[in-house]
PDB file of C-alpha atoms in Angstrom:
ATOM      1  CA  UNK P 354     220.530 195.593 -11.100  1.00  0.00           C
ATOM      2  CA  UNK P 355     219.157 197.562  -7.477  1.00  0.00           C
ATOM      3  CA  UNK P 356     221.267 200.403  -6.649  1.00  0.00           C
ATOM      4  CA  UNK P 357     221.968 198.845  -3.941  1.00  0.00           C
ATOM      5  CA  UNK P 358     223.926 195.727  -5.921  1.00  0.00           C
ATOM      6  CA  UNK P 359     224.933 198.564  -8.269  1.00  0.00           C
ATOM      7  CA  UNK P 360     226.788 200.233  -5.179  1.00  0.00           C
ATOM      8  CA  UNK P 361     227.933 196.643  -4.347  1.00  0.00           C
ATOM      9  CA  UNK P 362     229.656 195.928  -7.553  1.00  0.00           C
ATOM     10  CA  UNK P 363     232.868 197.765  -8.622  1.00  0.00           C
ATOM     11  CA  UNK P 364     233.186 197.248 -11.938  1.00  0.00           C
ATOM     12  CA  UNK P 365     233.042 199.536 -14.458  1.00  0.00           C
ATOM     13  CA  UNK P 366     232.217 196.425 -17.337  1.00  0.00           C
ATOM     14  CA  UNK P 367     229.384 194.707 -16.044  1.00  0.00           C
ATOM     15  CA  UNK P 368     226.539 192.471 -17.709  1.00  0.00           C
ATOM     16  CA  UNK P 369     223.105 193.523 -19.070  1.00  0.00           C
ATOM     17  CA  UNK P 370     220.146 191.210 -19.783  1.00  0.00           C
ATOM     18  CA  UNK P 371     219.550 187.656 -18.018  1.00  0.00           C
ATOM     19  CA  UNK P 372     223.733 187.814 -17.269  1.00  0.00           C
ATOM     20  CA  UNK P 373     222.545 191.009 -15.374  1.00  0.00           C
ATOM     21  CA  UNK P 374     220.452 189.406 -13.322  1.00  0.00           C
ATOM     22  CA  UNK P 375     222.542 186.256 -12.475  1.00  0.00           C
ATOM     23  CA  UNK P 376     225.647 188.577 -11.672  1.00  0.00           C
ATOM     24  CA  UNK P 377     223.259 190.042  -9.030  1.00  0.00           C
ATOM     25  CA  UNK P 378     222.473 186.597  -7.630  1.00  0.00           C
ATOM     26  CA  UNK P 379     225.665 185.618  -7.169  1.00  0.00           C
ATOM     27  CA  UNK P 380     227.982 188.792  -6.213  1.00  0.00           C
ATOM     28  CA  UNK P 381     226.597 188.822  -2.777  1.00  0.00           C
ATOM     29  CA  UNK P 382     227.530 184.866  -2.217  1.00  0.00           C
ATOM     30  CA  UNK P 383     231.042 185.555  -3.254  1.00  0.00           C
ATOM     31  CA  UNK P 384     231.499 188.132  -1.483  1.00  0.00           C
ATOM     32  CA  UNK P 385     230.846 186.289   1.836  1.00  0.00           C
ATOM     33  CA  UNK P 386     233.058 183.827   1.032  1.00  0.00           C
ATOM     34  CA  UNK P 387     235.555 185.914   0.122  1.00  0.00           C
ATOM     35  CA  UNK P 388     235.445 186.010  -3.609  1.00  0.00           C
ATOM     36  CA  UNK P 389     235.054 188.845  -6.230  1.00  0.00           C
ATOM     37  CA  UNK P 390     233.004 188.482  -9.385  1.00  0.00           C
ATOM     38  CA  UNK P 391     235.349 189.446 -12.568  1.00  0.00           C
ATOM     39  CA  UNK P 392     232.230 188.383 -14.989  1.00  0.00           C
ATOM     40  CA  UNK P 393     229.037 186.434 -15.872  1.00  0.00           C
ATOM     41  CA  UNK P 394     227.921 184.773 -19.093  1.00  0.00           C
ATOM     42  CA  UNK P 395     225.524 182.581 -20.180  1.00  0.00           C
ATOM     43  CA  UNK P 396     225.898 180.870 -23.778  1.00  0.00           C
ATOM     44  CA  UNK P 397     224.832 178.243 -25.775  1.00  0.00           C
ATOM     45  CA  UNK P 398     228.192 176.194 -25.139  1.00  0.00           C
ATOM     46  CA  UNK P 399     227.433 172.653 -24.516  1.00  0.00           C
ATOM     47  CA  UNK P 400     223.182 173.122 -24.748  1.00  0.00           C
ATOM     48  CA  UNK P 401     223.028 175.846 -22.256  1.00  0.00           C
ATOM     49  CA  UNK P 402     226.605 177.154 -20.284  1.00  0.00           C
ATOM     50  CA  UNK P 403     226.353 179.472 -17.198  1.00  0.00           C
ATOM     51  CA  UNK P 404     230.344 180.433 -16.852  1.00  0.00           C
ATOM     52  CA  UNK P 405     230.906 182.385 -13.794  1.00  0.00           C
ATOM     53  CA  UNK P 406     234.429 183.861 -13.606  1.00  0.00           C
ATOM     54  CA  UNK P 407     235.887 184.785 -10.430  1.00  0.00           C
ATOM     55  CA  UNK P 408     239.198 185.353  -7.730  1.00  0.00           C
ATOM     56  CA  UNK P 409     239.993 186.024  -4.293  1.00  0.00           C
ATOM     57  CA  UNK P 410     240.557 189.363  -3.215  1.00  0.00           C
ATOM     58  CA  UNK P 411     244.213 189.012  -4.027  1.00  0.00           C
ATOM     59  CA  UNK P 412     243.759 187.814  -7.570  1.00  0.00           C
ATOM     60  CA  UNK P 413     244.145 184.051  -7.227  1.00  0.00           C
ATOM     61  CA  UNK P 414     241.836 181.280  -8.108  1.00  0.00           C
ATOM     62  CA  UNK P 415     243.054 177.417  -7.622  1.00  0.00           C
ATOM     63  CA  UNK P 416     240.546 174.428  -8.965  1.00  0.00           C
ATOM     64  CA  UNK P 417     239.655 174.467  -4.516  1.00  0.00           C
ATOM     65  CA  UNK P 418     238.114 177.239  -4.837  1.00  0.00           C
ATOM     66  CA  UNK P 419     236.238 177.045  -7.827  1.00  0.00           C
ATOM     67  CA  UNK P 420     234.775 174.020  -6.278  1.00  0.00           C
ATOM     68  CA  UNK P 421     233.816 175.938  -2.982  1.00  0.00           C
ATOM     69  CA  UNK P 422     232.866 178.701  -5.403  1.00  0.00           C
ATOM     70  CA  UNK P 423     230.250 176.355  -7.345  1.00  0.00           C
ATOM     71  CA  UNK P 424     228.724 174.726  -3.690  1.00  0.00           C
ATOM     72  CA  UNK P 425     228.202 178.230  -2.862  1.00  0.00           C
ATOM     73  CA  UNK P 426     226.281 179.725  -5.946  1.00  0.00           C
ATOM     74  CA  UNK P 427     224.408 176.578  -6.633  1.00  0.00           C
ATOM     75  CA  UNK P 428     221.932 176.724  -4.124  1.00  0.00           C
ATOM     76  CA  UNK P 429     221.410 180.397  -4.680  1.00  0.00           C
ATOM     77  CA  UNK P 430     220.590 179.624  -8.682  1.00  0.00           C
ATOM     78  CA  UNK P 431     218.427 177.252  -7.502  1.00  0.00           C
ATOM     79  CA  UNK P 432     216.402 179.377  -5.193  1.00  0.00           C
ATOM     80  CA  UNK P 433     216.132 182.193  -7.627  1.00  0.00           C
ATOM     81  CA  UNK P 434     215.672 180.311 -10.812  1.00  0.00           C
ATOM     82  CA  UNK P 435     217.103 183.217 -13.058  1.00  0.00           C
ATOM     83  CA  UNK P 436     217.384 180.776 -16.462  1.00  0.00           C
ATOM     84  CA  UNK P 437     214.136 179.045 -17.193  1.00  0.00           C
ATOM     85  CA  UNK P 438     216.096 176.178 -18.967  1.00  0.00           C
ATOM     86  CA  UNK P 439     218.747 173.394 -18.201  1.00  0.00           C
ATOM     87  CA  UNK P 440     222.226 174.383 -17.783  1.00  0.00           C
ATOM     88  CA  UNK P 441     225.516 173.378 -16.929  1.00  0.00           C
ATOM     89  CA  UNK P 442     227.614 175.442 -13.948  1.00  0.00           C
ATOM     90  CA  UNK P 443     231.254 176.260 -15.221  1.00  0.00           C
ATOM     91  CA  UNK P 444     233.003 177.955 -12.413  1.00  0.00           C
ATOM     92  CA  UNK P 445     237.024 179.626 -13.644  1.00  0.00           C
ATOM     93  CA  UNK P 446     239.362 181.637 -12.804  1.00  0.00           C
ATOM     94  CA  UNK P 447     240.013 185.018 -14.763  1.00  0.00           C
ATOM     95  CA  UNK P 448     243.374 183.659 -16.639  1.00  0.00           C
ATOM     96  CA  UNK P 449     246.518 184.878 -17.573  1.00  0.00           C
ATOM     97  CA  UNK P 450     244.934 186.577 -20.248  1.00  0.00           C
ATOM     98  CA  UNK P 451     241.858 187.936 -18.124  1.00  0.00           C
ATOM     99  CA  UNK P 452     239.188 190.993 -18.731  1.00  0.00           C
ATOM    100  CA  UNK P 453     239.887 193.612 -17.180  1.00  0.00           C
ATOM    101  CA  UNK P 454     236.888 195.358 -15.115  1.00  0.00           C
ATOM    102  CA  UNK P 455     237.603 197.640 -12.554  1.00  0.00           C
ATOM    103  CA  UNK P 456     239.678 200.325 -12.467  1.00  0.00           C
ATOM    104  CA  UNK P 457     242.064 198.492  -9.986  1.00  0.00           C
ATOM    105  CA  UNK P 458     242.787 196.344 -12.577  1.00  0.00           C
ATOM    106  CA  UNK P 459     244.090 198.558 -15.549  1.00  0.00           C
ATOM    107  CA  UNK P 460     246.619 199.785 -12.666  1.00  0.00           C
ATOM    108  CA  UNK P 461     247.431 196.373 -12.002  1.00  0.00           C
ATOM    109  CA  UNK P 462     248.619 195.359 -15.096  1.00  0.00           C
ATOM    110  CA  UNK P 463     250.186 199.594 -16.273  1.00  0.00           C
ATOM    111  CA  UNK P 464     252.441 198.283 -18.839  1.00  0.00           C
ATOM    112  CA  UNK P 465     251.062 195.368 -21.001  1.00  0.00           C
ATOM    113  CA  UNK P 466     248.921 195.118 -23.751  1.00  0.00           C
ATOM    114  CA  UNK P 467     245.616 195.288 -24.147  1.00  0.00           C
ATOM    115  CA  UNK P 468     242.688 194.702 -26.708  1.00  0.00           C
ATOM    116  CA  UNK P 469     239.532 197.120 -25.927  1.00  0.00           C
ATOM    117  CA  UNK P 470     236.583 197.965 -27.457  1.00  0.00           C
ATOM    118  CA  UNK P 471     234.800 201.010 -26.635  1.00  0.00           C
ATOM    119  CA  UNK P 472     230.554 201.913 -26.308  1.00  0.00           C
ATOM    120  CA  UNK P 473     231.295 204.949 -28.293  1.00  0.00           C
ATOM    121  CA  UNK P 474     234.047 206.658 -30.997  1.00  0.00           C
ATOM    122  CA  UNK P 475     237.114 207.338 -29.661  1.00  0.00           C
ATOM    123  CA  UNK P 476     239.135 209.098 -32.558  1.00  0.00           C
ATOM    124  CA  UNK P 477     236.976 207.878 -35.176  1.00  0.00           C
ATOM    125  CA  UNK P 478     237.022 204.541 -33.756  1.00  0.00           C
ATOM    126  CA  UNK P 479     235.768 201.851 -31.685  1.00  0.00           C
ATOM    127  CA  UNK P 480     238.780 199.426 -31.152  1.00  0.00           C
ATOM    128  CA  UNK P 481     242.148 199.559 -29.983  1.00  0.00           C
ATOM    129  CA  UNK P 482     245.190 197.187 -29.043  1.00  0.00           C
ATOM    130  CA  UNK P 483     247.657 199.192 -27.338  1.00  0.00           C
ATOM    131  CA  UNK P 484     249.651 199.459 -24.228  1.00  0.00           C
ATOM    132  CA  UNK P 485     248.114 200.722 -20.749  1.00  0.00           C
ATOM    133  CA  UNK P 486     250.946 203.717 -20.381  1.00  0.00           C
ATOM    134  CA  UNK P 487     248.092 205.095 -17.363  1.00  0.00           C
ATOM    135  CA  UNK P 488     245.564 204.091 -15.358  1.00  0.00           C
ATOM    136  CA  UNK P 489     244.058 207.110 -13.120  1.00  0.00           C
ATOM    137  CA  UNK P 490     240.480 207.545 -11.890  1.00  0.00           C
ATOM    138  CA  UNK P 491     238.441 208.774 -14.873  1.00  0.00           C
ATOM    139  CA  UNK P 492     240.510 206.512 -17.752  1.00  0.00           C
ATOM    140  CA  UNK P 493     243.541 204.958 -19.063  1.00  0.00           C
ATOM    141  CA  UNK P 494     245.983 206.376 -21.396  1.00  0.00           C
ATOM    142  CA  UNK P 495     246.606 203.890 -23.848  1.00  0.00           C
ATOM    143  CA  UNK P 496     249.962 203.434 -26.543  1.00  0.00           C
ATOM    144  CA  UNK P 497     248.860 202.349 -29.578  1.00  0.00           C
ATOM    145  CA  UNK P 498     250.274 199.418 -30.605  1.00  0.00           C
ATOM    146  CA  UNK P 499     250.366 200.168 -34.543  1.00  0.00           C
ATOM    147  CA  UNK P 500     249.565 203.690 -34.683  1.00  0.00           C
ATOM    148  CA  UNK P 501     247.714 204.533 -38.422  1.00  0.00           C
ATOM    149  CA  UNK P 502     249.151 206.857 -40.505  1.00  0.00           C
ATOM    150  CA  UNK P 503     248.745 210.607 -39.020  1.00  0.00           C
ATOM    151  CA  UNK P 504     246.995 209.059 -35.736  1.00  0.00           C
ATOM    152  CA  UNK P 505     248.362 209.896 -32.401  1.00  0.00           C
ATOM    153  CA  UNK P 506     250.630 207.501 -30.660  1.00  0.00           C
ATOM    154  CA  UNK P 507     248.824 207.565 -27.380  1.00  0.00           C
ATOM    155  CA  UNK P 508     244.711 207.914 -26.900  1.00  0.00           C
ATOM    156  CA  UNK P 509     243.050 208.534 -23.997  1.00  0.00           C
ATOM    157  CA  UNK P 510     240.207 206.281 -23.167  1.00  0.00           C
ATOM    158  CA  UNK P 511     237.686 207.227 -20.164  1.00  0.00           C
ATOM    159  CA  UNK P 512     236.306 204.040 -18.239  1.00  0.00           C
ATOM    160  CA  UNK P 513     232.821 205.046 -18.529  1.00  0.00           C
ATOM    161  CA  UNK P 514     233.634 204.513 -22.484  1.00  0.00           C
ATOM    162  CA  UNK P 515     234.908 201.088 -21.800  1.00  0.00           C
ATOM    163  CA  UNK P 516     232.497 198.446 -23.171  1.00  0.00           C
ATOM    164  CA  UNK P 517     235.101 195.129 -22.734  1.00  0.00           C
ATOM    165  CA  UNK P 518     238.774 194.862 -22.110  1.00  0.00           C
ATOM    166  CA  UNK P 519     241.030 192.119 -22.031  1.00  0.00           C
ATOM    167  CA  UNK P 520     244.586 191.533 -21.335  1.00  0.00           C
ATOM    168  CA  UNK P 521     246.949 189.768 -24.843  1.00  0.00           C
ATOM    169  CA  UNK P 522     249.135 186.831 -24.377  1.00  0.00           C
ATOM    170  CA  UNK P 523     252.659 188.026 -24.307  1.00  0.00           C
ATOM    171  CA  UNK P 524     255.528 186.906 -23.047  1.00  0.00           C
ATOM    172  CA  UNK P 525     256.018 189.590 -20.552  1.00  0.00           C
ATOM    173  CA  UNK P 526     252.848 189.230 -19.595  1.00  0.00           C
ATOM    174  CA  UNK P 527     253.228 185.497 -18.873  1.00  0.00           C
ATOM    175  CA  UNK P 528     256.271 186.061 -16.281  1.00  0.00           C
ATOM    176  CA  UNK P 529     254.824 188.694 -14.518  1.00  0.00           C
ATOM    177  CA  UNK P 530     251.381 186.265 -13.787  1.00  0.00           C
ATOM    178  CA  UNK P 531     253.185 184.276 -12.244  1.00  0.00           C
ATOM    179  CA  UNK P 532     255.468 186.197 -10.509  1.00  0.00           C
ATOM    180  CA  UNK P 533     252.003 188.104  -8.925  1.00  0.00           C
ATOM    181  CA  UNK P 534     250.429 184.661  -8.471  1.00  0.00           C
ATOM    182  CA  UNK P 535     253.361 183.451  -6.521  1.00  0.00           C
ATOM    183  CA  UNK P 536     253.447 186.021  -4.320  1.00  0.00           C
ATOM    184  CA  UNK P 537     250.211 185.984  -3.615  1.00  0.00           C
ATOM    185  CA  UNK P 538     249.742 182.776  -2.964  1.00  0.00           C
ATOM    186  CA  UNK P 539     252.861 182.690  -0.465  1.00  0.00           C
ATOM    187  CA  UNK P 540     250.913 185.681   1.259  1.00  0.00           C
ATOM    188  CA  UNK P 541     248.064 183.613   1.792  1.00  0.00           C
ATOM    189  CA  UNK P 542     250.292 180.456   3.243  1.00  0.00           C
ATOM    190  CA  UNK P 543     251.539 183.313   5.774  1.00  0.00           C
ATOM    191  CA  UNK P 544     248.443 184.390   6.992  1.00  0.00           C
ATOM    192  CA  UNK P 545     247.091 181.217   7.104  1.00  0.00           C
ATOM    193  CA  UNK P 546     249.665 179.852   9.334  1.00  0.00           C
ATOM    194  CA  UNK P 547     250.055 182.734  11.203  1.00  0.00           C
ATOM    195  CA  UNK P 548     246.311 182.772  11.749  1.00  0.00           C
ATOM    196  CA  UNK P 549     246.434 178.714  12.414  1.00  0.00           C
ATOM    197  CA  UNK P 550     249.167 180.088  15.220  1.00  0.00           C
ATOM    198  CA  UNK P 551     246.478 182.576  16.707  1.00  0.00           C
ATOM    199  CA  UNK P 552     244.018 180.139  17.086  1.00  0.00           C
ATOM    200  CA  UNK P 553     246.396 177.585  18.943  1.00  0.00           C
ATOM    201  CA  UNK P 554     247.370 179.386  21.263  1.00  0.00           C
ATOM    202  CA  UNK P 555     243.749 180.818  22.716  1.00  0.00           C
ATOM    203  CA  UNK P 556     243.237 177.073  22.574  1.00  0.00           C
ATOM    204  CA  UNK P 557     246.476 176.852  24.697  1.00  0.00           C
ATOM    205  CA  UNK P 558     245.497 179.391  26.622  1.00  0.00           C
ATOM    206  CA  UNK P 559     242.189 177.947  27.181  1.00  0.00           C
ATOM    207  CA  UNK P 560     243.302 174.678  28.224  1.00  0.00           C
ATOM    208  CA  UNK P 561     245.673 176.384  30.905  1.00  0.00           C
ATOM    209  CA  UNK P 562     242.973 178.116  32.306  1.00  0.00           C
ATOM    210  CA  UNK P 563     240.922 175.129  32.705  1.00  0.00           C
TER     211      UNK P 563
END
């Protein structure tokens, strides 16, 4: 990745290798559309899988725009060429149960669980399923969810330790999805009728003036 992509991209979990290369491809096309790359991965799914995973700045994703998303990036893949062989394009939205990679979104979801895996020992380990009691700007202070035998209940986990992350299916969880999603979405119905209201009335205004 350029430093300038690097300086483009926000996440603190990001690809290496080919998926590397296609993130950089493609971040810039979201981002002018008005998407946000959560992650990239290429597997052997199906012959040959390219599954982009994205969301709009407010965290939603309907099947809409993971068709506009796919138009978008297609003719970028195409001009670059990253993968040598034939794939299929599978375009989704992060889930209920989503990664988590950027800061932003460990203070989202402050509260639920979490599975996490880390690039280096924390405490004499590597993994952890816990709680997200914190999220400041150098880590997350995580509750274990069965602390061992003379552990500490709560670890502190710096992001640049982070290696993947990824919310776990709870109820809790569930309801508060959809409680965000809802919102959200009702947000976006406001400002796109307010802005459908703008744009009427220069047209009425227009029209008078003529």
């Amino acid at each position: 990745m350029t430093a300038a992509a690097s300086e483009a991209d926000d996440r603190i979990i990001r690809e290496s290798g080919i998926d590397a290369r296609i993130a950089m491809i493609v971040q810039p096309v979201l981002k002018a559309i008005g998407f946000r790359l959560v992650r990239v991965q290429l597997t052997g799914q199906n012959g040959l899988t390219l599954q982009i995973m994205a969301e709009r700045e407010d965290g939603t994703m309907t099947v809409e725009d993971c068709e506009e998303v796919s138009r978008a990036v297609s003719p970028a893949l195409d001009v670059e060429d990253p993968i040598e062989k034939a794939y299929h394009l599978e375009v989704s939205s992060p889930g209920i149960d989503r990664p988590l990679v950027r800061k932003s979104d460990f203070a989202a979801w402050t509260g639920h669980l979490v599975k996490m895996e880390t690039s280096i020992l924390i405490g004499d380990r590597k993994r952890f399923k816990g709680k997200i009691a914190e999220a400041d700007a150098d880590g997350i202070l995580l509750e274990r969810d069965r602390a061992a035998y003379g552990e500490e209940p709560t670890v502190r986990v710096p992001y640049d330790a982070i290696a993947e992350a990824r919310l776990v299916l709870t109820d809790d969880l569930i309801r508060e999805a959809l409680s965000k999603d809802n919102r959200a979405r009702k947000e976006a119905k406001k400002r796109r009728g307010e802005a459908e209201d703008a744009a009427a009335g220069e047209e009425n205004e227009t029209e008078q003036e003529s």
